[in-house]
PDB file of C-alpha atoms and ligand atoms in Angstrom:
ATOM      1  CA  MET R   1      -0.400   0.350  -0.440  1.00 94.00           C
ATOM      2  CA  TYR R   2       1.128   3.274  -1.204  1.00 97.00           C
ATOM      3  CA  VAL R   3       0.263   6.850  -0.653  1.00 98.00           C
ATOM      4  CA  ILE R   4       1.092   8.128  -4.013  1.00 98.00           C
ATOM      5  CA  ASP R   5       0.804   5.424  -6.913  1.00 97.00           C
ATOM      6  CA  PRO R   6       4.782   4.068  -7.081  1.00 96.00           C
ATOM      7  CA  PRO R   7       7.005   5.229  -9.927  1.00 96.00           C
ATOM      8  CA  ALA R   8       7.304   3.075 -13.288  1.00 96.00           C
ATOM      9  CA  GLN R   9       9.995   0.623 -13.183  1.00 98.00           C
ATOM     10  CA  ALA R  10      12.944   2.910 -15.442  1.00 98.00           C
ATOM     11  CA  SER R  11      14.011   0.297 -17.932  1.00 98.00           C
ATOM     12  CA  LEU R  12      16.362  -0.273 -21.262  1.00 98.00           C
ATOM     13  CA  ALA R  13      15.416  -2.704 -24.255  1.00 98.00           C
ATOM     14  CA  VAL R  14      16.956  -5.900 -25.181  1.00 98.00           C
ATOM     15  CA  ALA R  15      18.135  -6.597 -28.552  1.00 98.00           C
ATOM     16  CA  GLY R  16      16.346  -9.332 -30.242  1.00 95.00           C
ATOM     17  CA  SER R  17      13.774  -9.678 -27.812  1.00 97.00           C
ATOM     18  CA  GLU R  18      10.126  -8.290 -26.594  1.00 97.00           C
ATOM     19  CA  TYR R  19      11.661  -8.645 -22.872  1.00 98.00           C
ATOM     20  CA  ARG R  20      13.651  -5.235 -21.342  1.00 98.00           C
ATOM     21  CA  PHE R  21      16.390  -4.500 -18.872  1.00 98.00           C
ATOM     22  CA  PRO R  22      14.695  -3.255 -15.012  1.00 98.00           C
ATOM     23  CA  VAL R  23      17.334   0.115 -14.057  1.00 98.00           C
ATOM     24  CA  ARG R  24      18.285   0.118 -10.911  1.00 98.00           C
ATOM     25  CA  ARG R  25      20.948   2.338 -10.301  1.00 98.00           C
ATOM     26  CA  ILE R  26      23.582   3.630 -13.209  1.00 98.00           C
ATOM     27  CA  PHE R  27      27.265   4.599 -12.805  1.00 98.00           C
ATOM     28  CA  CYS R  28      30.012   5.847 -15.019  1.00 98.00           C
ATOM     29  CA  VAL R  29      33.148   5.432 -14.891  1.00 96.00           C
ATOM     30  CA  GLY R  30      35.395   9.064 -14.769  1.00 92.00           C
ATOM     31  CA  ARG R  31      37.959   9.979 -17.094  1.00 88.00           C
ATOM     32  CA  ASN R  32      38.721   6.137 -18.603  1.00 93.00           C
ATOM     33  CA  TYR R  33      40.560   6.881 -21.852  1.00 94.00           C
ATOM     34  CA  GLU R  34      44.460   9.130 -20.882  1.00 91.00           C
ATOM     35  CA  ASP R  35      43.573  10.805 -24.824  1.00 91.00           C
ATOM     36  CA  HIS R  36      40.330  12.140 -22.930  1.00 89.00           C
ATOM     37  CA  VAL R  37      41.998  12.531 -19.515  1.00 88.00           C
ATOM     38  CA  ILE R  38      44.450  14.419 -21.949  1.00 90.00           C
ATOM     39  CA  GLU R  39      42.206  16.498 -23.424  1.00 90.00           C
ATOM     40  CA  MET R  40      39.605  18.062 -19.556  1.00 89.00           C
ATOM     41  CA  GLY R  41      43.705  19.091 -19.201  1.00 89.00           C
ATOM     42  CA  ASN R  42      43.568  15.560 -16.560  1.00 87.00           C
ATOM     43  CA  ASP R  43      46.165  13.849 -14.309  1.00 84.00           C
ATOM     44  CA  THR R  44      46.463  10.102 -16.332  1.00 80.00           C
ATOM     45  CA  ARG R  45      47.638   8.068 -12.945  1.00 77.00           C
ATOM     46  CA  GLU R  46      44.620   8.808 -11.034  1.00 84.00           C
ATOM     47  CA  PRO R  47      42.444   5.976  -9.690  1.00 87.00           C
ATOM     48  CA  PRO R  48      38.543   4.973 -10.599  1.00 91.00           C
ATOM     49  CA  PHE R  49      36.105   7.176  -9.749  1.00 93.00           C
ATOM     50  CA  PHE R  50      32.803   6.997 -10.040  1.00 97.00           C
ATOM     51  CA  PHE R  51      29.410   9.221 -10.625  1.00 97.00           C
ATOM     52  CA  THR R  52      26.093   8.455 -10.866  1.00 98.00           C
ATOM     53  CA  LYS R  53      22.672   9.240 -12.501  1.00 98.00           C
ATOM     54  CA  PRO R  54      19.469   7.924 -11.420  1.00 98.00           C
ATOM     55  CA  ALA R  55      17.998   5.598 -13.037  1.00 98.00           C
ATOM     56  CA  ASP R  56      15.342   7.015 -15.001  1.00 98.00           C
ATOM     57  CA  ALA R  57      17.326   9.039 -17.066  1.00 98.00           C
ATOM     58  CA  VAL R  58      17.912   6.088 -19.709  1.00 98.00           C
ATOM     59  CA  MET R  59      16.018   6.613 -22.838  1.00 98.00           C
ATOM     60  CA  ASP R  60      15.599   3.777 -25.425  1.00 98.00           C
ATOM     61  CA  THR R  61      16.952   4.325 -28.950  1.00 98.00           C
ATOM     62  CA  PRO R  62      16.505   5.713 -31.706  1.00 98.00           C
ATOM     63  CA  CYS R  63      15.129   8.499 -29.698  1.00 98.00           C
ATOM     64  CA  THR R  64      14.492  12.381 -29.686  1.00 98.00           C
ATOM     65  CA  MET R  65      16.255  14.189 -26.508  1.00 98.00           C
ATOM     66  CA  PRO R  66      15.336  17.160 -25.283  1.00 97.00           C
ATOM     67  CA  TYR R  67      17.634  19.843 -24.775  1.00 98.00           C
ATOM     68  CA  PRO R  68      17.787  20.105 -21.737  1.00 98.00           C
ATOM     69  CA  PRO R  69      17.347  23.030 -19.097  1.00 97.00           C
ATOM     70  CA  LEU R  70      19.883  25.660 -18.055  1.00 97.00           C
ATOM     71  CA  THR R  71      23.407  24.501 -20.216  1.00 98.00           C
ATOM     72  CA  GLN R  72      24.486  26.575 -23.274  1.00 97.00           C
ATOM     73  CA  ASN R  73      26.733  23.607 -23.751  1.00 98.00           C
ATOM     74  CA  LEU R  74      25.653  19.696 -24.182  1.00 98.00           C
ATOM     75  CA  HIS R  75      28.683  18.355 -25.083  1.00 98.00           C
ATOM     76  CA  HIS R  76      28.070  13.867 -26.343  1.00 98.00           C
ATOM     77  CA  GLU R  77      30.374  11.423 -24.352  1.00 98.00           C
ATOM     78  CA  ILE R  78      29.638   7.915 -26.162  1.00 98.00           C
ATOM     79  CA  GLU R  79      30.140   5.096 -23.769  1.00 98.00           C
ATOM     80  CA  LEU R  80      30.343   1.438 -23.935  1.00 98.00           C
ATOM     81  CA  VAL R  81      27.569   0.106 -21.719  1.00 98.00           C
ATOM     82  CA  ILE R  82      27.757  -2.945 -18.864  1.00 98.00           C
ATOM     83  CA  ALA R  83      24.697  -4.149 -17.582  1.00 98.00           C
ATOM     84  CA  ILE R  84      24.998  -6.395 -13.884  1.00 98.00           C
ATOM     85  CA  GLY R  85      23.053  -9.413 -13.897  1.00 98.00           C
ATOM     86  CA  LYS R  86      24.167 -10.649 -10.916  1.00 98.00           C
ATOM     87  CA  GLY R  87      24.529  -8.473  -7.325  1.00 98.00           C
ATOM     88  CA  GLY R  88      28.319  -9.454  -5.130  1.00 98.00           C
ATOM     89  CA  VAL R  89      30.142  -6.971  -2.794  1.00 98.00           C
ATOM     90  CA  ASN R  90      34.313  -7.103  -3.019  1.00 98.00           C
ATOM     91  CA  ILE R  91      34.028  -9.409  -6.739  1.00 98.00           C
ATOM     92  CA  ALA R  92      37.733 -10.176  -7.789  1.00 98.00           C
ATOM     93  CA  GLU R  93      38.561  -9.244 -11.525  1.00 98.00           C
ATOM     94  CA  VAL R  94      38.209 -13.454 -12.257  1.00 98.00           C
ATOM     95  CA  ASP R  95      35.032 -13.420 -11.447  1.00 98.00           C
ATOM     96  CA  VAL R  96      33.665 -10.457 -12.647  1.00 98.00           C
ATOM     97  CA  MET R  97      32.365 -11.816 -16.019  1.00 98.00           C
ATOM     98  CA  ASP R  98      30.727 -14.046 -14.052  1.00 98.00           C
ATOM     99  CA  HIS R  99      28.352 -10.734 -12.461  1.00 98.00           C
ATOM    100  CA  ILE R 100      27.891  -8.988 -16.353  1.00 98.00           C
ATOM    101  CA  TRP R 101      24.004  -9.828 -17.355  1.00 98.00           C
ATOM    102  CA  GLY R 102      25.030  -8.489 -21.182  1.00 98.00           C
ATOM    103  CA  ALA R 103      25.860  -4.907 -23.390  1.00 98.00           C
ATOM    104  CA  SER R 104      25.534  -2.568 -24.765  1.00 98.00           C
ATOM    105  CA  VAL R 105      26.720   1.775 -25.795  1.00 98.00           C
ATOM    106  CA  GLY R 106      25.247   4.451 -24.327  1.00 98.00           C
ATOM    107  CA  LEU R 107      25.724   8.519 -24.229  1.00 98.00           C
ATOM    108  CA  ASP R 108      26.420  10.089 -20.544  1.00 98.00           C
ATOM    109  CA  MET R 109      24.770  13.658 -21.819  1.00 98.00           C
ATOM    110  CA  THR R 110      26.353  16.265 -20.075  1.00 98.00           C
ATOM    111  CA  ARG R 111      25.984  19.943 -19.834  1.00 98.00           C
ATOM    112  CA  ARG R 112      29.669  20.541 -20.038  1.00 98.00           C
ATOM    113  CA  ASP R 113      29.213  24.487 -18.942  1.00 98.00           C
ATOM    114  CA  ILE R 114      28.255  23.621 -15.611  1.00 98.00           C
ATOM    115  CA  GLN R 115      30.281  21.492 -14.759  1.00 97.00           C
ATOM    116  CA  ALA R 116      33.792  23.621 -15.388  1.00 97.00           C
ATOM    117  CA  GLU R 117      31.959  25.178 -12.832  1.00 97.00           C
ATOM    118  CA  ALA R 118      31.000  22.652 -10.723  1.00 97.00           C
ATOM    119  CA  LYS R 119      34.810  21.308 -10.888  1.00 95.00           C
ATOM    120  CA  LYS R 120      35.895  25.141 -10.502  1.00 96.00           C
ATOM    121  CA  MET R 121      33.784  25.441  -6.850  1.00 96.00           C
ATOM    122  CA  GLY R 122      34.447  22.436  -6.054  1.00 96.00           C
ATOM    123  CA  ARG R 123      30.524  21.162  -5.995  1.00 96.00           C
ATOM    124  CA  PRO R 124      28.893  18.107  -6.713  1.00 96.00           C
ATOM    125  CA  TRP R 125      28.523  16.682 -10.174  1.00 96.00           C
ATOM    126  CA  ASP R 126      25.390  15.676 -10.304  1.00 97.00           C
ATOM    127  CA  TRP R 127      23.816  18.813 -12.419  1.00 98.00           C
ATOM    128  CA  ALA R 128      26.307  18.385 -14.815  1.00 98.00           C
ATOM    129  CA  LYS R 129      25.188  14.325 -15.328  1.00 98.00           C
ATOM    130  CA  ALA R 130      22.563  13.296 -13.868  1.00 98.00           C
ATOM    131  CA  PHE R 131      19.559  15.601 -15.550  1.00 98.00           C
ATOM    132  CA  ASP R 132      16.264  14.263 -17.106  1.00 98.00           C
ATOM    133  CA  HIS R 133      17.157  11.980 -20.666  1.00 98.00           C
ATOM    134  CA  SER R 134      21.108  12.204 -19.966  1.00 98.00           C
ATOM    135  CA  ALA R 135      22.025   8.620 -20.651  1.00 98.00           C
ATOM    136  CA  PRO R 136      19.861   7.609 -23.760  1.00 98.00           C
ATOM    137  CA  ILE R 137      21.134   3.554 -24.501  1.00 98.00           C
ATOM    138  CA  ALA R 138      21.139   1.051 -27.832  1.00 98.00           C
ATOM    139  CA  PRO R 139      19.086  -1.616 -26.446  1.00 98.00           C
ATOM    140  CA  ILE R 140      21.593  -4.393 -24.728  1.00 98.00           C
ATOM    141  CA  ARG R 141      22.682  -7.396 -26.198  1.00 98.00           C
ATOM    142  CA  PRO R 142      22.789 -10.762 -23.614  1.00 98.00           C
ATOM    143  CA  MET R 143      26.939 -11.565 -23.532  1.00 98.00           C
ATOM    144  CA  ALA R 144      26.388 -15.306 -25.091  1.00 97.00           C
ATOM    145  CA  GLU R 145      25.641 -12.544 -28.635  1.00 97.00           C
ATOM    146  CA  VAL R 146      28.962 -10.363 -27.461  1.00 97.00           C
ATOM    147  CA  PRO R 147      32.488 -10.424 -28.883  1.00 96.00           C
ATOM    148  CA  SER R 148      34.301  -8.768 -26.300  1.00 96.00           C
ATOM    149  CA  LEU R 149      34.558  -5.941 -23.550  1.00 98.00           C
ATOM    150  CA  GLU R 150      38.140  -5.839 -24.081  1.00 96.00           C
ATOM    151  CA  LYS R 151      38.853  -4.883 -27.748  1.00 97.00           C
ATOM    152  CA  GLY R 152      36.326  -3.245 -30.580  1.00 98.00           C
ATOM    153  CA  ARG R 153      35.926   0.123 -31.733  1.00 98.00           C
ATOM    154  CA  ILE R 154      33.817   2.866 -30.006  1.00 98.00           C
ATOM    155  CA  TRP R 155      32.825   5.763 -32.612  1.00 98.00           C
ATOM    156  CA  LEU R 156      30.718   8.196 -32.207  1.00 98.00           C
ATOM    157  CA  ALA R 157      29.170  11.427 -35.398  1.00 98.00           C
ATOM    158  CA  VAL R 158      27.081  14.634 -35.315  1.00 98.00           C
ATOM    159  CA  ASN R 159      25.457  14.433 -38.653  1.00 98.00           C
ATOM    160  CA  GLY R 160      27.791  12.172 -39.909  1.00 98.00           C
ATOM    161  CA  GLU R 161      31.027  13.936 -39.314  1.00 98.00           C
ATOM    162  CA  THR R 162      33.084  11.394 -37.348  1.00 98.00           C
ATOM    163  CA  ARG R 163      33.977  12.737 -33.903  1.00 98.00           C
ATOM    164  CA  GLN R 164      35.057   9.912 -31.364  1.00 98.00           C
ATOM    165  CA  ASP R 165      37.213   6.936 -32.835  1.00 98.00           C
ATOM    166  CA  SER R 166      38.655   4.612 -30.646  1.00 98.00           C
ATOM    167  CA  ASP R 167      39.010   1.753 -29.206  1.00 98.00           C
ATOM    168  CA  ILE R 168      37.541   0.314 -25.956  1.00 98.00           C
ATOM    169  CA  GLU R 169      41.241  -1.310 -25.559  1.00 96.00           C
ATOM    170  CA  MET R 170      42.770   2.292 -24.966  1.00 96.00           C
ATOM    171  CA  MET R 171      40.058   1.917 -21.493  1.00 96.00           C
ATOM    172  CA  ILE R 172      42.579   2.915 -18.407  1.00 95.00           C
ATOM    173  CA  TRP R 173      41.355   0.439 -16.331  1.00 95.00           C
ATOM    174  CA  SER R 174      39.128  -2.338 -18.323  1.00 96.00           C
ATOM    175  CA  VAL R 175      35.701  -3.695 -17.380  1.00 97.00           C
ATOM    176  CA  ARG R 176      36.965  -6.748 -14.829  1.00 97.00           C
ATOM    177  CA  GLU R 177      39.422  -3.738 -13.554  1.00 96.00           C
ATOM    178  CA  HIS R 178      36.669  -1.143 -13.258  1.00 96.00           C
ATOM    179  CA  VAL R 179      33.864  -3.183 -11.267  1.00 97.00           C
ATOM    180  CA  ALA R 180      36.168  -5.186  -9.152  1.00 97.00           C
ATOM    181  CA  ILE R 181      37.471  -2.033  -7.876  1.00 97.00           C
ATOM    182  CA  LEU R 182      33.972  -0.593  -7.858  1.00 97.00           C
ATOM    183  CA  SER R 183      32.011  -3.443  -5.950  1.00 98.00           C
ATOM    184  CA  GLN R 184      34.421  -2.556  -2.723  1.00 97.00           C
ATOM    185  CA  ALA R 185      32.777   0.498  -2.872  1.00 97.00           C
ATOM    186  CA  MET R 186      29.210  -0.384  -2.351  1.00 94.00           C
ATOM    187  CA  GLU R 187      27.044  -3.966  -3.873  1.00 98.00           C
ATOM    188  CA  LEU R 188      26.262  -4.235  -7.005  1.00 98.00           C
ATOM    189  CA  ALA R 189      23.077  -5.566  -7.576  1.00 98.00           C
ATOM    190  CA  PRO R 190      21.250  -7.231 -11.018  1.00 98.00           C
ATOM    191  CA  GLY R 191      19.537  -4.053 -12.451  1.00 98.00           C
ATOM    192  CA  ASP R 192      22.995  -2.122 -12.358  1.00 98.00           C
ATOM    193  CA  ILE R 193      24.378  -0.274 -15.277  1.00 98.00           C
ATOM    194  CA  VAL R 194      27.554   1.311 -15.417  1.00 98.00           C
ATOM    195  CA  MET R 195      28.752   3.322 -18.650  1.00 98.00           C
ATOM    196  CA  THR R 196      32.467   2.823 -18.914  1.00 98.00           C
ATOM    197  CA  GLY R 197      34.103   6.703 -19.974  1.00 97.00           C
ATOM    198  CA  THR R 198      34.157   7.670 -23.196  1.00 97.00           C
ATOM    199  CA  PRO R 199      37.541   7.855 -25.286  1.00 97.00           C
ATOM    200  CA  ALA R 200      38.393  11.506 -26.951  1.00 96.00           C
ATOM    201  CA  GLY R 201      36.831  13.910 -29.272  1.00 97.00           C
ATOM    202  CA  VAL R 202      33.729  15.420 -27.252  1.00 97.00           C
ATOM    203  CA  GLY R 203      32.204  17.990 -27.956  1.00 98.00           C
ATOM    204  CA  ALA R 204      29.174  20.516 -28.649  1.00 98.00           C
ATOM    205  CA  VAL R 205      25.661  19.534 -29.255  1.00 98.00           C
ATOM    206  CA  VAL R 206      22.404  21.719 -30.480  1.00 98.00           C
ATOM    207  CA  PRO R 207      18.780  20.885 -31.353  1.00 98.00           C
ATOM    208  CA  GLY R 208      18.015  19.204 -34.615  1.00 98.00           C
ATOM    209  CA  ASP R 209      21.424  17.681 -34.657  1.00 98.00           C
ATOM    210  CA  VAL R 210      21.535  13.879 -35.205  1.00 98.00           C
ATOM    211  CA  ILE R 211      24.269  11.750 -32.840  1.00 98.00           C
ATOM    212  CA  THR R 212      25.634   8.548 -34.294  1.00 98.00           C
ATOM    213  CA  GLY R 213      27.525   6.009 -32.309  1.00 98.00           C
ATOM    214  CA  GLY R 214      28.296   2.616 -31.532  1.00 98.00           C
ATOM    215  CA  VAL R 215      30.430  -0.157 -30.398  1.00 98.00           C
ATOM    216  CA  ASP R 216      31.694  -2.812 -32.981  1.00 98.00           C
ATOM    217  CA  GLY R 217      29.403  -6.031 -32.353  1.00 96.00           C
ATOM    218  CA  ILE R 218      27.673  -4.966 -29.468  1.00 98.00           C
ATOM    219  CA  GLY R 219      25.378  -1.925 -30.902  1.00 98.00           C
ATOM    220  CA  GLU R 220      25.243   1.054 -32.372  1.00 98.00           C
ATOM    221  CA  LEU R 221      21.649   4.300 -30.932  1.00 98.00           C
ATOM    222  CA  GLU R 222      20.497   7.325 -33.003  1.00 98.00           C
ATOM    223  CA  VAL R 223      20.049  10.271 -30.900  1.00 98.00           C
ATOM    224  CA  THR R 224      18.103  13.320 -32.916  1.00 98.00           C
ATOM    225  CA  VAL R 225      18.981  16.354 -29.804  1.00 98.00           C
ATOM    226  CA  GLY R 226      15.193  17.747 -29.476  1.00 98.00           C
ATOM    227  CA  ALA R 227      14.526  21.553 -29.159  1.00 95.00           C
ATOM    228  CA  ALA R 228      14.973  23.122 -25.369  1.00 89.00           C
ATOM    229  CA  GLY R 229      12.290  21.938 -22.633  1.00 69.00           C
TER     230      GLY R 229
HETATM  231 MN1   MN P   1      31.326  10.062 -18.797  1.00 50.75          MN
END
């Protein structure tokens, strides 16, 4: 018995299926490709760190993502996405793959001007990262159909012009490593999503732009940037 209607379960499409993947939490890895760390003017030797988005920030793709409020500098970040199917705490690196249900590709959309202000003022990143519709994600592909989480081209284009083009093997902290480290901080649970960081080439989009991107063998997405509101 609830005093108001409980919120709908946030979820994502599953590739080739009518079933959906229920989303519990979204963890994001900061600064996980050396070329992006350098383009943002940071130190490549730092241990990995994490931030979060609310579960209901996810959007199935293809979609039109409303241009968010409070920003003049909305950036794309293309990322390999991991979907946790089995929870755990202090997961060993060798056991991480047993906890992953599937993988996909998604966008960690970022209000870069708000993030820059937050960094300068020593404030949290939430307003830069955790806004409504900030996580468009392609259908989740079950691990049985995923060729590799260690190698594969990751790319993004805006209106057909390539902006980000790298390989997931360029991650500073591999999936095994950063999921193991994440599980030391809190108990992972089925439904948790990990967005694993972005390579260099991030940049602004404006209403009307069409973002395409993918990770070879795992998925592709298309997101149109809509009008403000
Ligand atoms: Mn990111």
